[in-house]
Coordinates of C-alpha atoms and ligand atoms in Angstrom, one line a residue:
X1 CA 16.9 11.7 10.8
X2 CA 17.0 9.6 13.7
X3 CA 14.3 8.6 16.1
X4 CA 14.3 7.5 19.8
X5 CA 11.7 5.2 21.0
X6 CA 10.7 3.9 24.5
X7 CA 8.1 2.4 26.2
X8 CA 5.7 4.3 27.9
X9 CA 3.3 3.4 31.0
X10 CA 0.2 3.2 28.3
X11 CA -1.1 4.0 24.9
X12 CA -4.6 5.7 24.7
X13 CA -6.2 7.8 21.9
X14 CA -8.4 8.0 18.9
X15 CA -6.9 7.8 15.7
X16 CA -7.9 10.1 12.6
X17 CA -5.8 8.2 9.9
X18 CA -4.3 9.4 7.1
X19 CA -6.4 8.4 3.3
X20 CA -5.6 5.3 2.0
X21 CA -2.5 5.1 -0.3
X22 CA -3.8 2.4 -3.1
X23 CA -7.3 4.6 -3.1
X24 CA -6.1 7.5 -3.2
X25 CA -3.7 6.8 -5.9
X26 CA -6.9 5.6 -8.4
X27 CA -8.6 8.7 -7.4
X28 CA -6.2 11.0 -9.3
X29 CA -5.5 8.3 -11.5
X30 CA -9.2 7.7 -12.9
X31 CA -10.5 10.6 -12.2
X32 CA -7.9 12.4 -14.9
X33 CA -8.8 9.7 -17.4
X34 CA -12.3 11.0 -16.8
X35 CA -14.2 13.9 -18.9
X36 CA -15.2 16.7 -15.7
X37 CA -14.0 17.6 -12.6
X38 CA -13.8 15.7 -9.4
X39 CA -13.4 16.0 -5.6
X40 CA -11.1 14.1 -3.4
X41 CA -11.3 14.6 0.0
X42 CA -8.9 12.9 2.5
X43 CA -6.0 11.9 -0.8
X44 CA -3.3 10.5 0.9
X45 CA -0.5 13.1 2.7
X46 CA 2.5 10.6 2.0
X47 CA 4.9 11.1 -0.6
X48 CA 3.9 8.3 -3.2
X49 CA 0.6 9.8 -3.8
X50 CA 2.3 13.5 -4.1
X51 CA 4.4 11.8 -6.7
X52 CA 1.1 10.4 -8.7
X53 CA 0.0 13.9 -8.7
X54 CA 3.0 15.8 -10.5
X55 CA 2.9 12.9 -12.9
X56 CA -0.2 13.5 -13.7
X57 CA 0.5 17.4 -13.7
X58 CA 3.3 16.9 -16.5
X59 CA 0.7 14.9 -18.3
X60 CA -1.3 17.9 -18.7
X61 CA -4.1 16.9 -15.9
X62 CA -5.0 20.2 -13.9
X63 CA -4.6 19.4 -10.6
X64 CA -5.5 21.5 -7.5
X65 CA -5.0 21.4 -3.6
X66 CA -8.2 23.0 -2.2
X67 CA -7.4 22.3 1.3
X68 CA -4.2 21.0 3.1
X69 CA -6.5 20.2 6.3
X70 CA -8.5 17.4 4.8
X71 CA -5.9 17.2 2.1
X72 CA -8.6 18.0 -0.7
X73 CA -7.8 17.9 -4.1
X74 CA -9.9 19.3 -7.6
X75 CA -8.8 17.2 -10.5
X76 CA -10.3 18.6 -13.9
X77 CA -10.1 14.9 -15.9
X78 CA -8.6 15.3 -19.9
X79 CA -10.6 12.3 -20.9
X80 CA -10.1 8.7 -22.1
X81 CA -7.0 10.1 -25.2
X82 CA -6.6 13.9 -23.6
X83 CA -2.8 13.1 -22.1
X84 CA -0.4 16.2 -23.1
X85 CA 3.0 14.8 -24.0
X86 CA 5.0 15.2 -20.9
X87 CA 8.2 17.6 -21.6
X88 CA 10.2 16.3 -18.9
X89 CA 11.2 12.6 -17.3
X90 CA 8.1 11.5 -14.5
X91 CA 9.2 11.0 -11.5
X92 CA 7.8 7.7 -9.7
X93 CA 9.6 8.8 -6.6
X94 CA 9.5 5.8 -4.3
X95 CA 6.0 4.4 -5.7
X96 CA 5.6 1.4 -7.2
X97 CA 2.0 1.7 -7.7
X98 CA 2.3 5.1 -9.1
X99 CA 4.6 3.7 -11.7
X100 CA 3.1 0.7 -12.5
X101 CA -0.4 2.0 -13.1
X102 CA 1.0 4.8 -15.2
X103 CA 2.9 2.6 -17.3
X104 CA -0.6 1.2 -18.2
X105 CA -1.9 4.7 -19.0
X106 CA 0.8 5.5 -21.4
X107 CA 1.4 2.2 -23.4
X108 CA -2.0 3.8 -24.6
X109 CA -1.5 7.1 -25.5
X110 CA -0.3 8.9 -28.8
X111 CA 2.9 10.2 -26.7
X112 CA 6.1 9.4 -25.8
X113 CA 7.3 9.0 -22.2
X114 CA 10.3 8.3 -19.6
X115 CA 9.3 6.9 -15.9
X116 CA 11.6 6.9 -13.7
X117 CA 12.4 6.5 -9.6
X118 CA 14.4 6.9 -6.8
X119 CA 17.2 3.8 -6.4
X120 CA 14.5 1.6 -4.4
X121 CA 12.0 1.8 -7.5
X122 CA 14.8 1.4 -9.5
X123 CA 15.7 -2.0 -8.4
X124 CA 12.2 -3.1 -8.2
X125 CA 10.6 -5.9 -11.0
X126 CA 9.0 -3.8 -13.9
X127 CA 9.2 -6.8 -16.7
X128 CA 5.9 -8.1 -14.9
X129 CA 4.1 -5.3 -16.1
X130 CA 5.9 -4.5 -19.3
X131 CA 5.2 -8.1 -20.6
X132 CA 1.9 -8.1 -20.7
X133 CA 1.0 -4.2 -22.1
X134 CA 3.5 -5.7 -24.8
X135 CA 1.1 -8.5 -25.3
X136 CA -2.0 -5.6 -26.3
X137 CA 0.0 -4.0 -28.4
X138 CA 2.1 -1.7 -26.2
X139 CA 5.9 -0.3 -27.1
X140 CA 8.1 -0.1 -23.6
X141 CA 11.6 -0.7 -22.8
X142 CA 13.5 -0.6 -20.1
X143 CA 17.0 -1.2 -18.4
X144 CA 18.3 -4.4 -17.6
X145 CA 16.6 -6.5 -20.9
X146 CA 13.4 -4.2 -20.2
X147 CA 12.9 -5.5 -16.6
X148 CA 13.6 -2.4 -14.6
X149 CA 13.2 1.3 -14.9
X150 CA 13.8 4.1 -16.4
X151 CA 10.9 2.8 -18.9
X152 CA 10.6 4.4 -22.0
X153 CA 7.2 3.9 -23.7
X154 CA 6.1 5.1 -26.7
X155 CA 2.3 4.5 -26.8
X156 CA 0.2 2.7 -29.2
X157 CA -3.4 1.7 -30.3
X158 CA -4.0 -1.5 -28.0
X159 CA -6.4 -4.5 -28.1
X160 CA -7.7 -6.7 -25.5
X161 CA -6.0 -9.6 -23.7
X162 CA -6.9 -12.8 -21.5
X163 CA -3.9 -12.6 -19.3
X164 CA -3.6 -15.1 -16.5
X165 CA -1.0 -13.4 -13.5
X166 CA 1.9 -15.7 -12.6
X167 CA 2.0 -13.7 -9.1
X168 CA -1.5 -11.8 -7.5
X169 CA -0.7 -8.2 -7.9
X170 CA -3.0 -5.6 -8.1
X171 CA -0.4 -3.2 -9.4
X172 CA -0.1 -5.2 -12.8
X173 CA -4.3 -6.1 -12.7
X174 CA -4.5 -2.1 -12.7
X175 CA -2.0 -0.7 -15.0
X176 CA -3.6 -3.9 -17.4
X177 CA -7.3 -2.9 -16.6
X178 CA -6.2 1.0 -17.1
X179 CA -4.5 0.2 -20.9
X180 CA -7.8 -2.4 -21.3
X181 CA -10.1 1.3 -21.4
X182 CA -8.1 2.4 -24.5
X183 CA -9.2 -0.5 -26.4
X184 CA -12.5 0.7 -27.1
X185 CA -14.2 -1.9 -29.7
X186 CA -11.0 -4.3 -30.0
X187 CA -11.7 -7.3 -27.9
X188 CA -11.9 -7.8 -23.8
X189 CA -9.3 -7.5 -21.5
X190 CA -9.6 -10.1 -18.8
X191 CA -6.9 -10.4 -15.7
X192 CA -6.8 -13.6 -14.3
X193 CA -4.9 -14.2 -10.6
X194 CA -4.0 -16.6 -8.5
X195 CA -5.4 -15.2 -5.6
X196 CA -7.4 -12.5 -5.7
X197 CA -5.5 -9.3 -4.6
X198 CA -6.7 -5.8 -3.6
X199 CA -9.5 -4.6 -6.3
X200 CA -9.6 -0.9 -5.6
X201 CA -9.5 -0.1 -8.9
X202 CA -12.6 -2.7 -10.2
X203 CA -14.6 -0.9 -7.8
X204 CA -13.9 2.7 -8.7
X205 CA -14.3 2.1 -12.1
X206 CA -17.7 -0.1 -11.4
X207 CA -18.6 3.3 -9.6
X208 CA -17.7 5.6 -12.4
X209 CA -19.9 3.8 -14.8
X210 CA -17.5 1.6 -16.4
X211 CA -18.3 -2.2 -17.7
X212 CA -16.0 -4.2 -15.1
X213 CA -17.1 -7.8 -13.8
X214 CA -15.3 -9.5 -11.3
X215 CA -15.6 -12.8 -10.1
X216 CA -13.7 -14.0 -7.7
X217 CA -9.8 -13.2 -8.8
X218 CA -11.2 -12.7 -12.9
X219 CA -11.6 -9.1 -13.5
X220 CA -12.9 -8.3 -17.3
X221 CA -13.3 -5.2 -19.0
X222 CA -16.0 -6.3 -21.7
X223 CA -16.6 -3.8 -24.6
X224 CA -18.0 -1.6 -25.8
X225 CA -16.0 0.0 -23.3
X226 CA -17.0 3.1 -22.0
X227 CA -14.7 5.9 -20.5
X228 CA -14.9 6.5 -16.6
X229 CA -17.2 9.2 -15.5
X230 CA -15.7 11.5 -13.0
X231 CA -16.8 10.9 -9.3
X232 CA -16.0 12.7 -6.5
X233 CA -13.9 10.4 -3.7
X234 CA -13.8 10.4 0.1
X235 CA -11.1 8.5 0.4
X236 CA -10.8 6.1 3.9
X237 CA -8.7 6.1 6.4
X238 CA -5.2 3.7 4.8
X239 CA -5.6 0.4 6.5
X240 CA -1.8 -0.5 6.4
X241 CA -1.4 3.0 8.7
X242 CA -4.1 1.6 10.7
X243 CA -2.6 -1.9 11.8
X244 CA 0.7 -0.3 13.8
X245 CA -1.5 1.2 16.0
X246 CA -3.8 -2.3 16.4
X247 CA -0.9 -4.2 16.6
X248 CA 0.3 -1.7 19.4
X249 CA -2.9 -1.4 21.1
X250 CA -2.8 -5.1 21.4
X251 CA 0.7 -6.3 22.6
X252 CA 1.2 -2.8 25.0
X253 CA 0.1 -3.9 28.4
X254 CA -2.0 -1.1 29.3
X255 CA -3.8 0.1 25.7
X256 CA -6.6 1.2 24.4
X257 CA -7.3 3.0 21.0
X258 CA -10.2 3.4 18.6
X259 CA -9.8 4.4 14.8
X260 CA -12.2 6.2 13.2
X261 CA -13.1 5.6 9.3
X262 CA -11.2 3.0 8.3
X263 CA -11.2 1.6 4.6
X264 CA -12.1 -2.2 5.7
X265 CA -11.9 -3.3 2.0
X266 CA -11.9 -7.5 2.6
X267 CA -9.3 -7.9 0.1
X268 CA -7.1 -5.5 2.6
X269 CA -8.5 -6.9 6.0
X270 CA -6.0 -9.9 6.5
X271 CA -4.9 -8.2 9.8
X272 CA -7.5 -7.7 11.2
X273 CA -8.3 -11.9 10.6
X274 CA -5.1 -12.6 12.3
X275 CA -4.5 -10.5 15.1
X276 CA -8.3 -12.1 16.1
X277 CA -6.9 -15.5 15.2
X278 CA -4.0 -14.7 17.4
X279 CA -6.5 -13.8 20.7
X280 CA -6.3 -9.5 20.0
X281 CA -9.6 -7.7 21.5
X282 CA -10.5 -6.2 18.4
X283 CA -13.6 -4.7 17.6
X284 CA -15.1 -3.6 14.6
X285 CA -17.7 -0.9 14.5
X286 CA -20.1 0.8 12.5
X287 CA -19.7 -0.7 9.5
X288 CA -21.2 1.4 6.0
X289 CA -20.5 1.7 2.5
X290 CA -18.5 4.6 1.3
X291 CA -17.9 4.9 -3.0
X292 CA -18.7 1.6 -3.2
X293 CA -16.0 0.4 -0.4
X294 CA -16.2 -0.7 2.8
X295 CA -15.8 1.8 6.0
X296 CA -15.5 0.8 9.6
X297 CA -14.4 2.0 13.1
X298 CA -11.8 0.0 14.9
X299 CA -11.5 -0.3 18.8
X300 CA -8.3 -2.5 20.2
X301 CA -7.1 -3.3 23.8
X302 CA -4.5 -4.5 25.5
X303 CA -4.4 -8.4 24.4
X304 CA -2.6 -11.9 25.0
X305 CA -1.6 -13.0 21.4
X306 CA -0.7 -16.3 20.8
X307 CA 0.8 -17.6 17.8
X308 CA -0.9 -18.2 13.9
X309 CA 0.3 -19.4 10.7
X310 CA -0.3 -16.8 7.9
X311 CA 0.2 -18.1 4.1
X312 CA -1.7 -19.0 1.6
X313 CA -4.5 -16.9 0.0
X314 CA -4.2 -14.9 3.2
X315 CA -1.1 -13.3 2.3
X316 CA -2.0 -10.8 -0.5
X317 CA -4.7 -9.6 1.9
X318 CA -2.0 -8.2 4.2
X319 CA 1.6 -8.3 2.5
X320 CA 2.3 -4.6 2.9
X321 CA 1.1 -5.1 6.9
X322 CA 3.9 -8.5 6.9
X323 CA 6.3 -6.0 8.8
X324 CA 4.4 -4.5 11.4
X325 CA 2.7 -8.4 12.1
X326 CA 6.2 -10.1 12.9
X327 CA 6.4 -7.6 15.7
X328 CA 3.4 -9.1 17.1
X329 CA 4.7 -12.1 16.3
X330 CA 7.7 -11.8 18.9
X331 CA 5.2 -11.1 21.6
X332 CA 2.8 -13.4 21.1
X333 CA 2.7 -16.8 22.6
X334 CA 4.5 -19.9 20.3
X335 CA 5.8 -20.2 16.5
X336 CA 4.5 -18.1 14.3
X337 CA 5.4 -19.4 10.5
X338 CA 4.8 -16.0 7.6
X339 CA 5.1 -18.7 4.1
X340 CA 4.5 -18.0 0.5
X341 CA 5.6 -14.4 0.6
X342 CA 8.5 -14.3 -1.0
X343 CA 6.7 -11.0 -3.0
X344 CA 8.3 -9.2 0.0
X345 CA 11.6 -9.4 -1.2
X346 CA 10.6 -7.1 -3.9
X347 CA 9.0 -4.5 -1.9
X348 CA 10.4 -1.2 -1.3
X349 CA 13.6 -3.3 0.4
X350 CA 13.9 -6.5 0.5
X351 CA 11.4 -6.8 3.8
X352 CA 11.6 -11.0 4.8
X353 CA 16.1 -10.1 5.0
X354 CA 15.8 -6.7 7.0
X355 CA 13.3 -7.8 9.1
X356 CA 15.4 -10.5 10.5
X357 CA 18.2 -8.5 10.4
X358 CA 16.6 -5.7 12.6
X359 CA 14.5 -7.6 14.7
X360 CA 17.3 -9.9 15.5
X361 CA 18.4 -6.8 16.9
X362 CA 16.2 -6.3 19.3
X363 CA 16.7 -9.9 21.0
X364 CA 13.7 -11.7 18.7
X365 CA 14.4 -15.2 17.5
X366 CA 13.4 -14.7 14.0
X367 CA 15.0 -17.2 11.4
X368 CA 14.9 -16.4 7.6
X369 CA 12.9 -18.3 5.3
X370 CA 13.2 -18.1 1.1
X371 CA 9.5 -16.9 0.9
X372 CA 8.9 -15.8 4.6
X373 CA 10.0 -16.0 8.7
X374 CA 9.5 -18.3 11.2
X375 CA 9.0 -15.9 14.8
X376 CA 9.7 -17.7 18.0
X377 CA 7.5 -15.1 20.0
X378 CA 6.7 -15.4 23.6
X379 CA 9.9 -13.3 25.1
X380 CA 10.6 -9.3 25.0
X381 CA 11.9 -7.2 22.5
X382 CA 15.3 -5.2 23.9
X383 CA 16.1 -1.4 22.5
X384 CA 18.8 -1.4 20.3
X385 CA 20.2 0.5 17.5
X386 CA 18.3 -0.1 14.3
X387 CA 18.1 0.8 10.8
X388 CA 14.8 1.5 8.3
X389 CA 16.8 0.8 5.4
X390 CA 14.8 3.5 4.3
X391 CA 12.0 1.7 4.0
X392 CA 8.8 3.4 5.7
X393 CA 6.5 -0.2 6.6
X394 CA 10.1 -1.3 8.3
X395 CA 10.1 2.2 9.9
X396 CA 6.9 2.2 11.4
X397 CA 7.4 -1.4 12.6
X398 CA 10.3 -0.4 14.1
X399 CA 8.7 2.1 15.9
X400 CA 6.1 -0.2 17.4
X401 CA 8.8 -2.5 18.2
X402 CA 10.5 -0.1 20.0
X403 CA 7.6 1.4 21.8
X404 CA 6.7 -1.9 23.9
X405 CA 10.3 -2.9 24.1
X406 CA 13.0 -2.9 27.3
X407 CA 15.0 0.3 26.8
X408 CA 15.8 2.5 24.1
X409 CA 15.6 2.4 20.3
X410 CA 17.3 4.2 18.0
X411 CA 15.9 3.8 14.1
X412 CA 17.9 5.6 11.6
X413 CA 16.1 7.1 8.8
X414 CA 12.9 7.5 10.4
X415 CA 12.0 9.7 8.2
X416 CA 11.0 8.2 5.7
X417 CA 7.3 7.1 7.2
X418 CA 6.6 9.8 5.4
X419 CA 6.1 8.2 2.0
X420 CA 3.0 7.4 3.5
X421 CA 2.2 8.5 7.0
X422 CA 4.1 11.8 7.4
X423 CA 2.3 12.5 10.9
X424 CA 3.2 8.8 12.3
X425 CA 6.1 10.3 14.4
X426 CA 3.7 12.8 16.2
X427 CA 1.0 10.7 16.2
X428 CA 3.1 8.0 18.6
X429 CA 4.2 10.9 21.1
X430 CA 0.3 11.4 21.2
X431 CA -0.8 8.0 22.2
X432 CA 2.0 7.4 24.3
X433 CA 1.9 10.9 26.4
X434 CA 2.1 9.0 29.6
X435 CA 5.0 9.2 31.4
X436 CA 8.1 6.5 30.2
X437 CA 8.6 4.1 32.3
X438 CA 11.1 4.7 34.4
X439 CA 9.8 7.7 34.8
X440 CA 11.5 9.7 31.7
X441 CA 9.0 12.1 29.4
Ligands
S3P501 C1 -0.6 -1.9 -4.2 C2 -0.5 -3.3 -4.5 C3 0.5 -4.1 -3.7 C4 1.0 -3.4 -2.4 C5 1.4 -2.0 -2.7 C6 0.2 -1.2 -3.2 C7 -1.6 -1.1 -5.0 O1 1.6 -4.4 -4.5 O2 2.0 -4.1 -1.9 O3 1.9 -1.4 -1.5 O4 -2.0 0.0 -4.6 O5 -2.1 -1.7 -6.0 P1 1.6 -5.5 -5.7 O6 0.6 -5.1 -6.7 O7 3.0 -5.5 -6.3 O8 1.3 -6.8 -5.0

């Protein structure tokens, strides 16, 4: 499917975003290693988490939709060693994280199993989590000298292990912490990163009763270990959905839009630090505590952005929001330099070659670095005729690109927001029901 995009004379709205993606996924994932039955409320509409549920589902894991409105799910958990040998291959879809973390899941279980993917997933870098559930004990294999999937693992009594990350990924920490629970008496499992990264899953599994510590980017699951008490989950609104519309809101000349409910984990809030760094007005609002993460409202206007540097520590606080950022980066005043990220070339595209590619498109003087871009921003973005690669962060980007730029854009295969937004075309029209300029609906 193709899309057309203009500018339009404003963008005004509230927001009611869809449930976070990484949350969600732990949600169905936990809460079917747990003994009882849970309530999700607001589970993620995209396709990665739907995936994560009919994995489960052939894993024996009873999973019900009790509402499609609040997407509401029932999940009646097996318990800790209560996986059903799956008769057919899982399907990963497009999800890393639903692959990843399940790989952790299995290397513990008396079964065997085949993940596999669509062709995106199956390009993507699975040795970094089959090295170390080998390391506790784990039987997995895959193509390519067991770096990339299908995986076939045949599951096996584990034990604990002190494993230092060569890269921050909560993906790995996860599907490591997940195998650590079958390990019952046998030793500690400690993840060590270099940065700490997203730690959803320390915090759902500190709320279902289980023995996690973190400090800083140390996460250890001490024994006795105890197995995860089912919990009922609202799930916040998905950050990553969130910042297109903030970056929108803040380089359209004539926006305003609040966001209701929005999962401000700090481990996921590296937007909002830049697009403050940069000069956005940016509020954030009502502040609470929901299942032991952080909630808050989100108001952005119309802003002057000038240019930041964004590396570091910084950057697995917002690599999956990288895409949408370098749109921002165009507009905003001076050089903006995106370093030690090369961990987007292993997204679902590779996202630091495409987005040069398609934003040099659109007129942007973007130049290609091995682990990141350097933006010349301060002129316009031009319509033009671009591609998502299939990829739905570059989709979305595109979209806001095109939505503050001269003319038309055209993205091809625009569908595909839907692995994790499926209302993000609609919810654009919405915003941006003011007449084009130019005076074109
Ligand atoms: C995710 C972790 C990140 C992120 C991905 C979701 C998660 O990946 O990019 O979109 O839910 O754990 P890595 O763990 O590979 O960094």
């Amino acid at each position: 499917m193709e899309r057309r995009v203009r500018r339009h004379s404003a963008v005004r709205g509230d927001v009611a975003l869809p449930g976070d993606k990484s949350i969600s996924h732990r949600a169905a994932i936990l809460n079917s290693l747990a003994n009882g039955t849970a309530k999700v409320t607001n589970y993620a509409p995209g396709a990665d988490c739907a995936s994560t549920l009919s994995c489960l589902r052939a894993l024996g894991v009873k999973i019900e939709a009790v509402s499609a409105e609040t997407p509401t799910i029932a999940i009646q958990g097996v318990g800790v060693m209560g996986f059903a040998e799956p008769a057919v291959v899982l399907d990963a879809g497009n999800s890393g994280t639903t692959m990843r973390l399940l790989t952790g899941l299995l290397a513990g279980q008396a079964l065997f199993a085949v993940i596999t993917g669509d062709a995106s997933l199956c390009s993507r870098p699975m040795g970094r989590v089959i090295h170390p559930l080998r390391l506790m004990g784990g039987r997995i294999y895959g193509r390519n000298r067991d770096t990339l999937a299908p995986l076939a693992i045949k599951g096996q009594e584990l034990h604990g292990l002190d494993y230092t990350l060569p890269v921050a990924s909560a993906q790995i920490k996860s599907a490591v912490l997940i195998a650590g629970l079958f390990t019952v008496q046998k030793g500690r499992t400690t993840v060590r990163e270099p940065v700490l990264s997203r730690d959803h899953t320390e915090r759902m599994l500190q709320a279902m009763g289980v023995r996690v510590t973190s400090e800083g980017p140390v996460a250890t699951l001490a024994p006795p270990v105890s197995p995860p008490k089912a919990i009922d989950v609202h799930v916040p609104g998905d950050i990553s959905s969130a910042a297109c519309w903030l970056v929108l809101g803040a380089i359209h000349p004539n926006a305003r839009v609040s966001i209701k409910g929005t999962g401000v984990n700090p481990t996921r809030t590296g937007i909002i630090d830049v697009l403050l760094k940069m000069g956005a007005r940016l509020n954030v609002e009502n502040e609470q505590v929901i299942n032991n993460e952080p909630v808050a409202d989100l108001v952005v206007e119309s802003s002057e952005l000038t240019a930041v540097d964004i590396g570091g520590d910084l950057v697995p606080r917002l690599i999956d929001e990288v895409p949408v950022l370098a749109v921002a980066a165009c507009l905003a005043r001076g050089t903006t330099v995106i370093k030690d990220a090369a961990e987007l070339r292993v997204k679902e595209t590779d996202r630091i070659a495409f987005l040069v590619a398609e934003l040099s498109k659109m007129g942007a003087n973007v130049e290609e670095l091995p682990d990141g871009i350097i933006i010349k921003g301060g002129g316009k973005l031009n319509g033009a005729k671009c591609s998502s690669h299939g990829d739905h962060r570059m989709a979305m980007a595109l979209g806001v690109a095109g939505a503050v730029a001269d003319g038309e854009t055209l993205i091809e295969d625009a569908e595909v927001v839907d692995i994790s937004y499926p209302g993000f075309w609609q919810e654009l029209e919405r915003l941006t029901a003011h007449l084009a300029e130019g005076g074109q609906k």
